[in-house]
Short mmCIF file of C-alpha atoms in Angstrom, two decimals:
data_model
loop_
_atom_site.label_atom_id
_atom_site.label_comp_id
_atom_site.label_asym_id
_atom_site.label_seq_id
_atom_site.Cartn_x
_atom_site.Cartn_y
_atom_site.Cartn_z
CA UNK L 1 104.51 102.48 45.03
CA UNK L 2 105.97 105.59 46.76
CA UNK L 3 106.49 105.56 50.52
CA UNK L 4 103.71 107.14 52.51
CA UNK L 5 104.66 110.51 53.98
CA UNK L 6 105.81 109.81 57.56
CA UNK L 7 106.26 106.09 56.78
CA UNK L 8 102.95 105.29 58.45
CA UNK L 9 101.27 102.01 57.68
CA UNK L 10 97.95 101.05 59.26
CA UNK L 11 97.95 97.78 61.19
CA UNK L 12 95.75 95.23 59.50
CA UNK L 13 92.33 94.89 61.11
CA UNK L 14 90.32 91.78 61.48
CA UNK L 15 86.92 92.68 62.90
CA UNK L 16 85.80 89.81 65.11
CA UNK L 17 82.37 88.67 63.96
CA UNK L 18 79.92 88.37 66.85
CA UNK L 19 77.36 85.61 66.57
CA UNK L 20 73.89 86.91 67.47
CA UNK L 21 71.03 84.57 68.39
CA UNK L 22 67.41 85.41 69.26
CA UNK L 23 66.09 83.26 72.13
CA UNK L 24 63.03 82.91 74.33
CA UNK L 25 64.31 81.41 77.60
CA UNK L 26 64.10 82.02 81.34
CA UNK L 27 66.83 84.57 82.11
CA UNK L 28 67.62 82.92 85.45
CA UNK L 29 68.66 79.77 83.56
CA UNK L 30 70.90 81.41 80.97
CA UNK L 31 74.51 80.22 81.28
CA UNK L 32 77.43 82.42 80.19
CA UNK L 33 79.82 85.19 81.24
CA UNK L 34 77.44 88.14 81.52
CA UNK L 35 73.67 88.61 81.57
CA UNK L 36 72.72 92.23 80.90
CA UNK L 37 69.25 93.50 81.82
CA UNK L 38 67.93 96.78 80.40
CA UNK L 39 66.07 98.54 83.22
CA UNK L 40 63.69 101.52 83.15
CA UNK L 41 63.53 103.78 86.22
CA UNK L 42 60.02 102.51 87.13
CA UNK L 43 61.19 98.86 86.94
CA UNK L 44 63.12 99.44 90.18
CA UNK L 45 59.99 100.18 92.26
CA UNK L 46 59.94 98.01 95.43
CA UNK L 47 57.08 96.79 97.60
CA UNK L 48 56.83 97.20 101.39
CA UNK L 49 59.14 94.23 101.92
CA UNK L 50 61.90 95.86 99.78
CA UNK L 51 61.30 93.37 96.98
CA UNK L 52 61.17 94.37 93.27
CA UNK L 53 57.62 94.66 91.93
CA UNK L 54 58.96 93.97 88.42
CA UNK L 55 58.49 90.18 87.86
CA UNK L 56 61.82 89.60 86.02
CA UNK L 57 63.93 91.57 88.52
CA UNK L 58 62.01 89.91 91.36
CA UNK L 59 62.82 86.45 89.99
CA UNK L 60 66.51 87.28 89.52
CA UNK L 61 66.58 88.77 93.04
CA UNK L 62 64.99 85.62 94.53
CA UNK L 63 67.74 83.49 92.95
CA UNK L 64 70.37 85.73 94.58
CA UNK L 65 68.61 85.60 97.97
CA UNK L 66 67.80 89.32 97.85
CA UNK L 67 71.35 90.43 97.06
CA UNK L 68 70.43 91.97 93.68
CA UNK L 69 68.00 94.45 95.29
CA UNK L 70 70.42 95.19 98.12
CA UNK L 71 73.60 95.63 96.09
CA UNK L 72 71.96 97.57 93.20
CA UNK L 73 70.59 100.14 95.66
CA UNK L 74 73.95 100.31 97.46
CA UNK L 75 75.56 100.95 94.07
CA UNK L 76 72.99 103.77 93.72
CA UNK L 77 71.63 102.28 90.47
CA UNK L 78 68.46 104.22 89.57
CA UNK L 79 67.91 103.20 85.92
CA UNK L 80 68.83 106.60 84.50
CA UNK L 81 69.81 106.51 80.78
CA UNK L 82 73.32 105.15 80.26
CA UNK L 83 73.86 104.24 83.93
CA UNK L 84 75.34 100.77 84.40
CA UNK L 85 76.57 98.40 87.07
CA UNK L 86 78.06 94.91 86.83
CA UNK L 87 77.72 92.56 89.81
CA UNK L 88 79.05 89.12 90.62
CA UNK L 89 76.33 87.43 92.69
CA UNK L 90 75.82 83.82 93.79
CA UNK L 91 72.71 81.83 92.84
CA UNK L 92 72.54 82.61 89.10
CA UNK L 93 73.65 80.46 86.15
CA UNK L 94 75.52 83.48 84.72
CA UNK L 95 78.96 84.49 86.06
CA UNK L 96 77.98 88.15 86.24
CA UNK L 97 74.82 90.23 85.97
CA UNK L 98 74.83 93.74 84.51
CA UNK L 99 72.09 96.36 84.82
CA UNK L 100 71.89 99.16 82.24
CA UNK L 101 69.56 102.15 82.70
CA UNK L 102 67.06 103.01 79.96
CA UNK L 103 65.51 106.09 81.59
CA UNK L 104 61.82 106.65 82.32
CA UNK L 105 60.15 105.51 79.12
CA UNK L 106 61.46 103.62 76.16
CA UNK L 107 59.56 104.37 72.98
CA UNK L 108 59.57 101.24 70.87
CA UNK L 109 59.16 103.37 67.73
CA UNK L 110 62.55 104.99 68.35
CA UNK L 111 65.63 102.87 67.65
CA UNK L 112 67.89 105.29 69.56
CA UNK L 113 67.23 103.86 73.06
CA UNK L 114 67.96 100.30 71.91
CA UNK L 115 71.05 101.41 70.00
CA UNK L 116 72.29 103.05 73.22
CA UNK L 117 71.50 99.86 75.17
CA UNK L 118 73.58 97.89 72.62
CA UNK L 119 76.50 100.32 73.05
CA UNK L 120 76.14 99.92 76.83
CA UNK L 121 76.28 96.13 76.44
CA UNK L 122 79.48 96.49 74.39
CA UNK L 123 81.04 98.73 77.04
CA UNK L 124 80.24 96.49 80.03
CA UNK L 125 81.35 93.38 78.11
CA UNK L 126 84.68 95.09 77.33
CA UNK L 127 85.12 96.17 80.97
CA UNK L 128 84.36 92.68 82.31
CA UNK L 129 86.23 90.92 79.45
CA UNK L 130 83.17 88.78 78.80
CA UNK L 131 83.02 86.47 75.80
CA UNK L 132 79.45 85.11 75.98
CA UNK L 133 76.75 87.69 76.74
CA UNK L 134 72.94 87.75 76.88
CA UNK L 135 70.64 90.80 76.84
CA UNK L 136 67.07 91.00 78.12
CA UNK L 137 64.68 93.73 79.22
CA UNK L 138 63.14 93.93 82.70
CA UNK L 139 59.92 94.99 80.89
CA UNK L 140 59.95 93.05 77.61
CA UNK L 141 58.98 94.71 74.33
CA UNK L 142 55.41 94.12 73.20
CA UNK L 143 55.63 95.86 69.81
CA UNK L 144 58.37 96.78 67.30
CA UNK L 145 60.41 93.79 68.52
CA UNK L 146 62.17 93.42 65.16
CA UNK L 147 63.40 97.01 64.86
CA UNK L 148 64.35 97.08 68.56
CA UNK L 149 66.40 93.85 68.26
CA UNK L 150 68.05 95.23 65.13
CA UNK L 151 68.98 98.56 66.81
CA UNK L 152 70.31 96.63 69.82
CA UNK L 153 72.54 94.43 67.63
CA UNK L 154 73.93 97.39 65.69
CA UNK L 155 74.63 99.19 68.98
CA UNK L 156 76.68 96.19 70.17
CA UNK L 157 78.75 95.95 66.95
CA UNK L 158 79.42 99.69 66.75
CA UNK L 159 79.97 100.04 70.50
CA UNK L 160 82.63 97.34 70.36
CA UNK L 161 84.52 99.07 67.54
CA UNK L 162 87.78 100.78 68.48
CA UNK L 163 90.09 101.99 65.74
CA UNK L 164 93.57 100.83 66.74
CA UNK L 165 95.09 100.75 63.23
CA UNK L 166 97.41 103.68 63.91
CA UNK L 167 98.42 102.73 67.45
CA UNK L 168 101.54 100.69 68.15
CA UNK L 169 99.50 98.45 70.46
CA UNK L 170 95.77 97.77 70.33
CA UNK L 171 93.46 95.45 72.28
CA UNK L 172 91.16 92.94 70.66
CA UNK L 173 87.69 92.67 72.24
CA UNK L 174 86.85 89.26 73.72
CA UNK L 175 83.10 89.30 72.96
CA UNK L 176 82.13 86.41 70.66
CA UNK L 177 78.40 85.78 71.10
CA UNK L 178 75.28 87.70 72.14
CA UNK L 179 71.94 86.04 72.91
CA UNK L 180 69.04 88.46 72.57
CA UNK L 181 66.27 87.24 74.89
CA UNK L 182 62.59 88.21 74.73
CA UNK L 183 62.54 89.84 71.29
CA UNK L 184 60.99 86.83 69.54
CA UNK L 185 62.63 83.97 67.63
CA UNK L 186 62.57 82.53 64.13
CA UNK L 187 63.77 83.41 60.61
CA UNK L 188 62.31 86.93 60.59
CA UNK L 189 64.33 88.05 63.64
CA UNK L 190 67.46 86.22 62.40
CA UNK L 191 67.18 88.02 59.04
CA UNK L 192 66.79 91.39 60.79
CA UNK L 193 69.83 90.72 63.00
CA UNK L 194 71.91 89.77 59.92
CA UNK L 195 70.78 93.01 58.21
CA UNK L 196 71.82 95.04 61.31
CA UNK L 197 75.26 93.38 61.24
CA UNK L 198 75.75 94.02 57.51
CA UNK L 199 74.87 97.71 57.91
CA UNK L 200 77.05 98.06 61.02
CA UNK L 201 80.13 96.66 59.26
CA UNK L 202 79.42 99.17 56.46
CA UNK L 203 79.36 101.95 59.09
CA UNK L 204 82.67 100.66 60.53
CA UNK L 205 84.22 100.71 57.04
CA UNK L 206 83.03 104.32 56.70
CA UNK L 207 84.52 105.22 60.10
CA UNK L 208 87.87 103.68 59.16
CA UNK L 209 88.01 105.65 55.91
CA UNK L 210 87.30 108.91 57.78
CA UNK L 211 89.77 108.13 60.58
CA UNK L 212 92.60 107.37 58.16
CA UNK L 213 94.95 110.37 58.02
CA UNK L 214 95.38 112.20 54.73
CA UNK L 215 99.00 111.06 54.37
CA UNK L 216 97.71 107.46 54.20
CA UNK L 217 94.27 107.86 52.57
CA UNK L 218 95.18 109.73 49.37
CA UNK L 219 92.70 109.90 46.45
CA UNK L 220 94.52 106.88 44.93
CA UNK L 221 94.08 104.84 48.12
CA UNK L 222 90.39 105.85 48.39
CA UNK L 223 89.95 104.60 44.80
CA UNK L 224 91.75 101.35 45.72
CA UNK L 225 89.45 100.84 48.71
CA UNK L 226 86.40 101.38 46.44
CA UNK L 227 87.76 98.90 43.89
CA UNK L 228 88.28 96.35 46.71
CA UNK L 229 84.58 96.60 47.62
CA UNK L 230 83.66 95.91 43.99
CA UNK L 231 86.02 92.93 43.74
CA UNK L 232 84.79 91.46 47.07
CA UNK L 233 81.21 91.49 45.73
CA UNK L 234 82.09 90.96 42.06
CA UNK L 235 78.88 88.92 41.54
CA UNK L 236 76.87 92.17 41.81
CA UNK L 237 79.44 95.02 41.45
CA UNK L 238 81.53 96.56 38.69
CA UNK L 239 84.09 99.35 39.15
CA UNK L 240 85.23 102.08 36.80
CA UNK L 241 88.02 104.31 38.16
CA UNK L 242 88.81 107.30 35.91
CA UNK L 243 92.21 109.01 35.96
CA UNK L 244 92.92 112.70 35.32
CA UNK L 245 93.20 112.28 31.53
CA UNK L 246 89.85 110.48 31.32
CA UNK L 247 88.24 113.23 33.43
CA UNK L 248 89.66 115.84 31.02
CA UNK L 249 88.04 113.99 28.11
CA UNK L 250 84.71 114.28 29.99
CA UNK L 251 85.39 118.05 30.37
CA UNK L 252 85.33 117.97 34.21
CA UNK L 253 87.00 121.39 34.50
CA UNK L 254 85.41 122.23 37.85
CA UNK L 255 86.59 119.06 39.64
CA UNK L 256 90.06 119.12 38.05
CA UNK L 257 90.59 122.77 39.05
CA UNK L 258 90.27 121.78 42.72
CA UNK L 259 92.71 118.88 42.23
CA UNK L 260 95.27 120.96 40.29
CA UNK L 261 97.45 122.05 43.24
CA UNK L 262 98.09 118.62 44.72
CA UNK L 263 101.03 116.29 44.09
CA UNK L 264 98.52 113.45 44.66
CA UNK L 265 96.52 112.98 41.44
CA UNK L 266 92.70 112.87 41.46
CA UNK L 267 90.67 109.71 40.83
CA UNK L 268 87.00 109.63 39.86
CA UNK L 269 85.27 106.57 41.36
CA UNK L 270 82.21 104.93 39.82
CA UNK L 271 80.90 101.63 41.23
CA UNK L 272 77.71 100.02 39.93
CA UNK L 273 75.55 97.55 41.84
CA UNK L 274 73.24 95.39 39.70
CA UNK L 275 71.24 92.48 41.18
CA UNK L 276 72.20 89.06 39.80
CA UNK L 277 68.70 88.34 38.49
CA UNK L 278 65.28 89.90 37.97
CA UNK L 279 64.19 93.21 36.46
CA UNK L 280 65.61 96.53 37.60
CA UNK L 281 62.68 98.82 38.44
CA UNK L 282 64.60 101.81 39.82
CA UNK L 283 68.04 103.32 39.20
CA UNK L 284 69.62 105.32 42.02
CA UNK L 285 72.86 107.28 42.40
CA UNK L 286 74.67 107.99 45.66
CA UNK L 287 77.23 110.77 45.23
CA UNK L 288 79.75 111.49 48.00
CA UNK L 289 82.15 114.42 48.41
CA UNK L 290 85.66 112.93 48.45
CA UNK L 291 88.15 115.59 49.57
CA UNK L 292 90.79 113.44 51.27
CA UNK L 293 92.28 116.67 52.63
CA UNK L 294 91.13 120.28 52.44
CA UNK L 295 93.66 123.01 53.23
CA UNK L 296 91.24 125.61 51.89
CA UNK L 297 93.59 126.35 48.97
CA UNK L 298 94.75 129.98 48.60
CA UNK L 299 91.85 130.92 50.90
CA UNK L 300 93.69 128.83 53.49
CA UNK L 301 91.83 127.77 56.61
CA UNK L 302 93.21 129.95 59.42
CA UNK L 303 92.20 131.09 62.87
CA UNK L 304 90.49 129.37 65.80
CA UNK L 305 87.67 126.99 64.89
CA UNK L 306 88.83 126.48 61.29
CA UNK L 307 89.58 122.78 62.12
CA UNK L 308 92.26 122.43 59.42
CA UNK L 309 93.82 119.61 61.48
CA UNK L 310 90.58 117.59 61.14
CA UNK L 311 90.21 118.03 57.40
CA UNK L 312 90.90 114.34 56.77
CA UNK L 313 87.15 114.03 57.44
CA UNK L 314 86.28 116.14 54.38
CA UNK L 315 85.70 112.86 52.54
CA UNK L 316 82.93 111.88 55.00
CA UNK L 317 80.33 111.92 52.20
CA UNK L 318 82.35 109.41 50.19
CA UNK L 319 82.79 107.28 53.34
CA UNK L 320 78.97 107.12 53.67
CA UNK L 321 78.62 106.16 50.01
CA UNK L 322 81.34 103.45 50.09
CA UNK L 323 80.18 102.13 53.48
CA UNK L 324 76.69 101.79 51.97
CA UNK L 325 78.21 100.02 48.94
CA UNK L 326 79.86 97.44 51.22
CA UNK L 327 76.58 96.79 53.09
CA UNK L 328 74.58 96.57 49.86
CA UNK L 329 77.09 94.02 48.51
CA UNK L 330 76.21 91.83 51.51
CA UNK L 331 72.43 92.44 51.51
CA UNK L 332 71.96 92.27 47.69
CA UNK L 333 68.56 94.04 47.40
CA UNK L 334 66.57 92.99 44.30
CA UNK L 335 65.01 95.21 41.62
CA UNK L 336 67.28 98.23 42.12
CA UNK L 337 70.47 99.40 40.38
CA UNK L 338 72.73 101.70 42.38
CA UNK L 339 75.57 103.94 41.15
CA UNK L 340 78.17 104.99 43.76
CA UNK L 341 80.06 108.08 42.61
CA UNK L 342 82.99 109.95 44.20
CA UNK L 343 85.19 112.66 42.67
CA UNK L 344 88.22 112.12 44.92
CA UNK L 345 91.00 114.71 45.24
CA UNK L 346 92.85 117.03 47.62
CA UNK L 347 92.51 120.81 47.90
CA UNK L 348 96.09 121.99 48.36
CA UNK L 349 98.25 125.06 47.65
CA UNK L 350 100.90 125.31 44.91
CA UNK L 351 101.91 127.23 41.80
CA UNK L 352 99.63 124.99 39.72
CA UNK L 353 96.57 125.55 41.92
CA UNK L 354 93.43 127.54 41.18
CA UNK L 355 93.43 131.15 42.32
CA UNK L 356 90.61 133.27 43.72
CA UNK L 357 89.08 135.01 40.68
CA UNK L 358 89.75 132.18 38.21
CA UNK L 359 86.89 131.16 35.92
CA UNK L 360 86.44 127.41 35.47
CA UNK L 361 84.09 125.41 33.22
CA UNK L 362 82.09 122.41 34.45
CA UNK L 363 81.22 119.38 32.30
CA UNK L 364 77.72 120.71 31.51
CA UNK L 365 79.29 123.86 30.00
CA UNK L 366 78.41 126.20 32.89
CA UNK L 367 81.13 128.65 33.97
CA UNK L 368 82.04 129.43 37.58
CA UNK L 369 84.01 132.38 38.97
CA UNK L 370 85.95 131.06 41.97
CA UNK L 371 85.59 133.77 44.59
CA UNK L 372 86.72 131.43 47.37
CA UNK L 373 88.99 128.41 46.89
CA UNK L 374 87.71 126.98 50.20
CA UNK L 375 84.23 126.48 48.72
CA UNK L 376 85.76 123.58 46.77
CA UNK L 377 83.53 120.63 47.66
CA UNK L 378 80.70 122.00 45.53
CA UNK L 379 83.11 122.38 42.58
CA UNK L 380 83.95 118.66 42.70
CA UNK L 381 80.29 117.70 43.24
CA UNK L 382 79.22 119.80 40.22
CA UNK L 383 80.95 117.43 37.79
CA UNK L 384 80.02 114.35 39.85
CA UNK L 385 76.31 115.33 39.68
CA UNK L 386 76.46 115.93 35.90
CA UNK L 387 78.11 112.51 35.52
CA UNK L 388 75.44 110.87 37.74
CA UNK L 389 72.61 112.37 35.66
CA UNK L 390 74.28 110.99 32.51
CA UNK L 391 73.97 107.44 33.93
CA UNK L 392 70.20 107.56 33.36
CA UNK L 393 69.26 107.37 37.05
CA UNK L 394 65.82 108.22 38.46
CA UNK L 395 66.98 109.62 41.81
CA UNK L 396 70.20 111.05 43.25
CA UNK L 397 71.21 111.62 46.86
CA UNK L 398 74.48 113.48 47.39
CA UNK L 399 76.22 113.68 50.76
CA UNK L 400 78.89 116.18 51.68
CA UNK L 401 80.67 117.82 54.59
CA UNK L 402 79.82 120.97 52.68
CA UNK L 403 79.42 124.00 54.93
CA UNK L 404 80.32 125.30 58.38
CA UNK L 405 77.06 127.27 58.06
CA UNK L 406 75.07 124.04 58.41
CA UNK L 407 76.93 123.17 61.62
CA UNK L 408 76.09 126.61 63.03
CA UNK L 409 72.41 126.10 62.09
CA UNK L 410 71.89 122.49 63.20
CA UNK L 411 74.79 121.58 65.50
CA UNK L 412 76.76 118.35 65.42
CA UNK L 413 73.96 115.76 65.69
CA UNK L 414 71.72 116.75 62.78
CA UNK L 415 72.37 116.90 59.02
CA UNK L 416 70.53 119.39 56.80
CA UNK L 417 68.69 118.08 53.74
CA UNK L 418 67.70 120.03 50.64
CA UNK L 419 65.44 118.85 47.84
CA UNK L 420 62.81 120.40 45.55
CA UNK L 421 60.99 117.04 45.61
CA UNK L 422 58.55 116.35 48.47
CA UNK L 423 58.23 112.63 47.68
CA UNK L 424 61.99 112.11 47.86
CA UNK L 425 62.11 114.07 51.13
CA UNK L 426 59.47 111.74 52.61
CA UNK L 427 61.35 108.62 51.45
CA UNK L 428 64.72 109.65 52.88
CA UNK L 429 63.28 111.02 56.14
CA UNK L 430 61.36 107.73 56.64
CA UNK L 431 64.64 105.82 56.06
CA UNK L 432 66.44 108.02 58.62
CA UNK L 433 63.72 107.39 61.21
CA UNK L 434 64.39 103.66 60.86
CA UNK L 435 68.18 104.09 60.97
CA UNK L 436 68.11 106.49 63.92
CA UNK L 437 70.18 109.14 62.09
CA UNK L 438 68.87 112.70 62.43
CA UNK L 439 67.96 114.78 59.35
CA UNK L 440 66.20 118.14 59.11
CA UNK L 441 64.71 119.54 55.90
CA UNK L 442 65.98 123.01 55.03
CA UNK L 443 64.53 125.54 52.57
CA UNK L 444 65.84 125.83 48.99
CA UNK L 445 65.14 129.56 48.93
CA UNK L 446 65.42 130.47 45.22
CA UNK L 447 65.59 134.24 45.87
CA UNK L 448 69.01 133.72 47.51
CA UNK L 449 70.43 132.80 44.08
CA UNK L 450 70.88 136.57 43.58
CA UNK L 451 73.90 136.28 45.93
CA UNK L 452 75.52 133.79 43.53
CA UNK L 453 75.51 136.05 40.46
CA UNK L 454 78.89 136.79 38.86
CA UNK L 455 79.96 139.76 36.71
CA UNK L 456 82.00 137.64 34.31
CA UNK L 457 80.72 134.01 34.59
CA UNK L 458 77.44 132.14 35.01
CA UNK L 459 77.85 132.11 38.80
CA UNK L 460 80.27 132.53 41.67
CA UNK L 461 81.00 129.56 43.93
CA UNK L 462 80.03 131.14 47.25
CA UNK L 463 77.52 133.79 48.25
CA UNK L 464 78.86 135.07 51.55
CA UNK L 465 77.94 134.27 55.15
CA UNK L 466 74.13 134.66 55.14
CA UNK L 467 72.34 131.38 54.41
CA UNK L 468 75.64 129.77 53.39
CA UNK L 469 74.33 126.20 53.47
CA UNK L 470 71.29 127.19 51.37
CA UNK L 471 73.32 128.99 48.67
CA UNK L 472 75.65 125.94 48.52
CA UNK L 473 72.63 123.69 47.84
CA UNK L 474 71.33 126.13 45.20
CA UNK L 475 74.77 125.98 43.53
CA UNK L 476 74.60 122.15 43.33
CA UNK L 477 71.10 122.36 41.84
CA UNK L 478 72.58 124.04 38.73
CA UNK L 479 74.25 120.72 37.84
CA UNK L 480 71.27 118.39 38.21
CA UNK L 481 68.91 117.55 35.35
CA UNK L 482 65.30 118.58 36.02
CA UNK L 483 64.20 115.06 35.01
CA UNK L 484 66.02 113.56 37.99
CA UNK L 485 64.78 113.65 41.60
CA UNK L 486 67.65 115.01 43.71
CA UNK L 487 68.50 115.52 47.36
CA UNK L 488 71.57 117.11 48.95
CA UNK L 489 72.59 116.14 52.50
CA UNK L 490 74.95 118.57 54.28
CA UNK L 491 76.53 116.37 56.96
CA UNK L 492 79.37 118.64 58.10
CA UNK L 493 78.05 118.46 61.70
CA UNK L 494 77.46 114.75 62.36
CA UNK L 495 80.49 113.42 60.39
CA UNK L 496 82.74 113.61 63.49
CA UNK L 497 82.36 112.69 67.17
CA UNK L 498 84.59 115.14 69.04
CA UNK L 499 84.24 113.27 72.35
CA UNK L 500 85.45 109.98 70.84
CA UNK L 501 87.81 111.77 68.42
CA UNK L 502 86.51 109.57 65.63
CA UNK L 503 84.47 109.60 62.44
CA UNK L 504 80.89 108.45 62.96
CA UNK L 505 80.08 106.72 59.66
CA UNK L 506 76.99 108.95 59.52
CA UNK L 507 74.80 108.40 56.46
CA UNK L 508 75.59 104.73 55.78
CA UNK L 509 72.58 103.33 57.66
CA UNK L 510 70.09 105.81 56.12
CA UNK L 511 71.40 105.24 52.58
CA UNK L 512 71.10 101.45 52.88
CA UNK L 513 67.58 101.80 54.33
CA UNK L 514 66.65 104.13 51.44
CA UNK L 515 68.00 101.70 48.82
CA UNK L 516 65.93 98.95 50.51
CA UNK L 517 62.83 101.18 50.22
CA UNK L 518 63.44 101.48 46.48
CA UNK L 519 64.14 97.77 45.98
CA UNK L 520 61.48 95.15 45.32
CA UNK L 521 62.28 93.24 48.53
#
């Protein structure tokens, strides 16, 4: 195998598994390194004698002879969202007590607050180097305990994750166990916590794929990573990786035109999940854009804000699809067959590359005049969508870091979704409400197709600045059979967290939730 450019090799990662347990015990009697209490602003109300009115805080305060009330107010802890303090006080069975603010109200229907609490728990456990941790609420949940516990657990796993594979030295977190107190006990909660873990490790896999630089994560390596997922779960997965010659036989002229400039050959990834037993009622396809690097081609990305240095994340759609594959291999939902499809390649510049003005032919026979080589993701997805329809699936969701226009419209927290099918929109939006990922339905305005007309081919590949995310979705629609329900998710905004300088793994949790919806579990 050739040396990687720059001789960079990622350090091997071994994600420490945290053991979660759901318990119903008196918090004052819990023994361990750190007891974390989630506190709303109103939980801190005190009576005339400066004692907490909240029964749980009052009890903890009594055990510390009033020090908890005194020190927390001295630390200026007010329960605002994300605020935290860790105290070492005598009188409790735990070594330390941590308070994390939840804000004024915590809606139990929204997983976001509990996910944030979980991330807060991860942060304070890292800071205090705690190994055994418990979490409770000052005002325990009365409803939605299962989804709240699940969001909390995923917040802990994802909050603990730090990608140190490309650093010469990296720390390993010490956290080994988390007891979740007051969210119920029994097999139902345990199952939900296991599900949250499985999804979270899928998200982490997605993040690691995005964070890997393009000199390491070439199309060949992305294909290897996909094949590893299939071999890990070989009881339910098969893998078919197509090389350039096989793609030519399938007439994938649109995808191969994008790949033509690169010294790194393209690989077309197709994984299939089939449950071990029982009837398959629904067949789904998840299609992810897999540009391991996007220079823009001859329409090279230039100028401020073009983010060429971040274009390793242009395979964020494929990271969502493969992260979901990993989670589904663990969860093994019954009654549903899932196809995971990625047309992986790089968009580079060379004498063999496609030029602006070239006419290329996709695998369904449609011709495309390339008026911008930087609108390449849709050219790869065109052949991937045709291929997906040929697998006999009922529904397709494609995910892509497709347009800057969508980031301008919706910012960096919300992905735009496009579908002509209202039922599919309802299904995926319901899944996103459970996962806590933000989606917004956008219009597929057919009249805008006028902008995509070509003088010499069936269409051009980009229609200019106005409604750029909409015209991109209309382009993709040309490659989907009318018999198949289809949705396009433009996730160019939420793929990357600029503050953490890391991929987010956006899409994994919603995809897994959607597959669950379509399974017979």
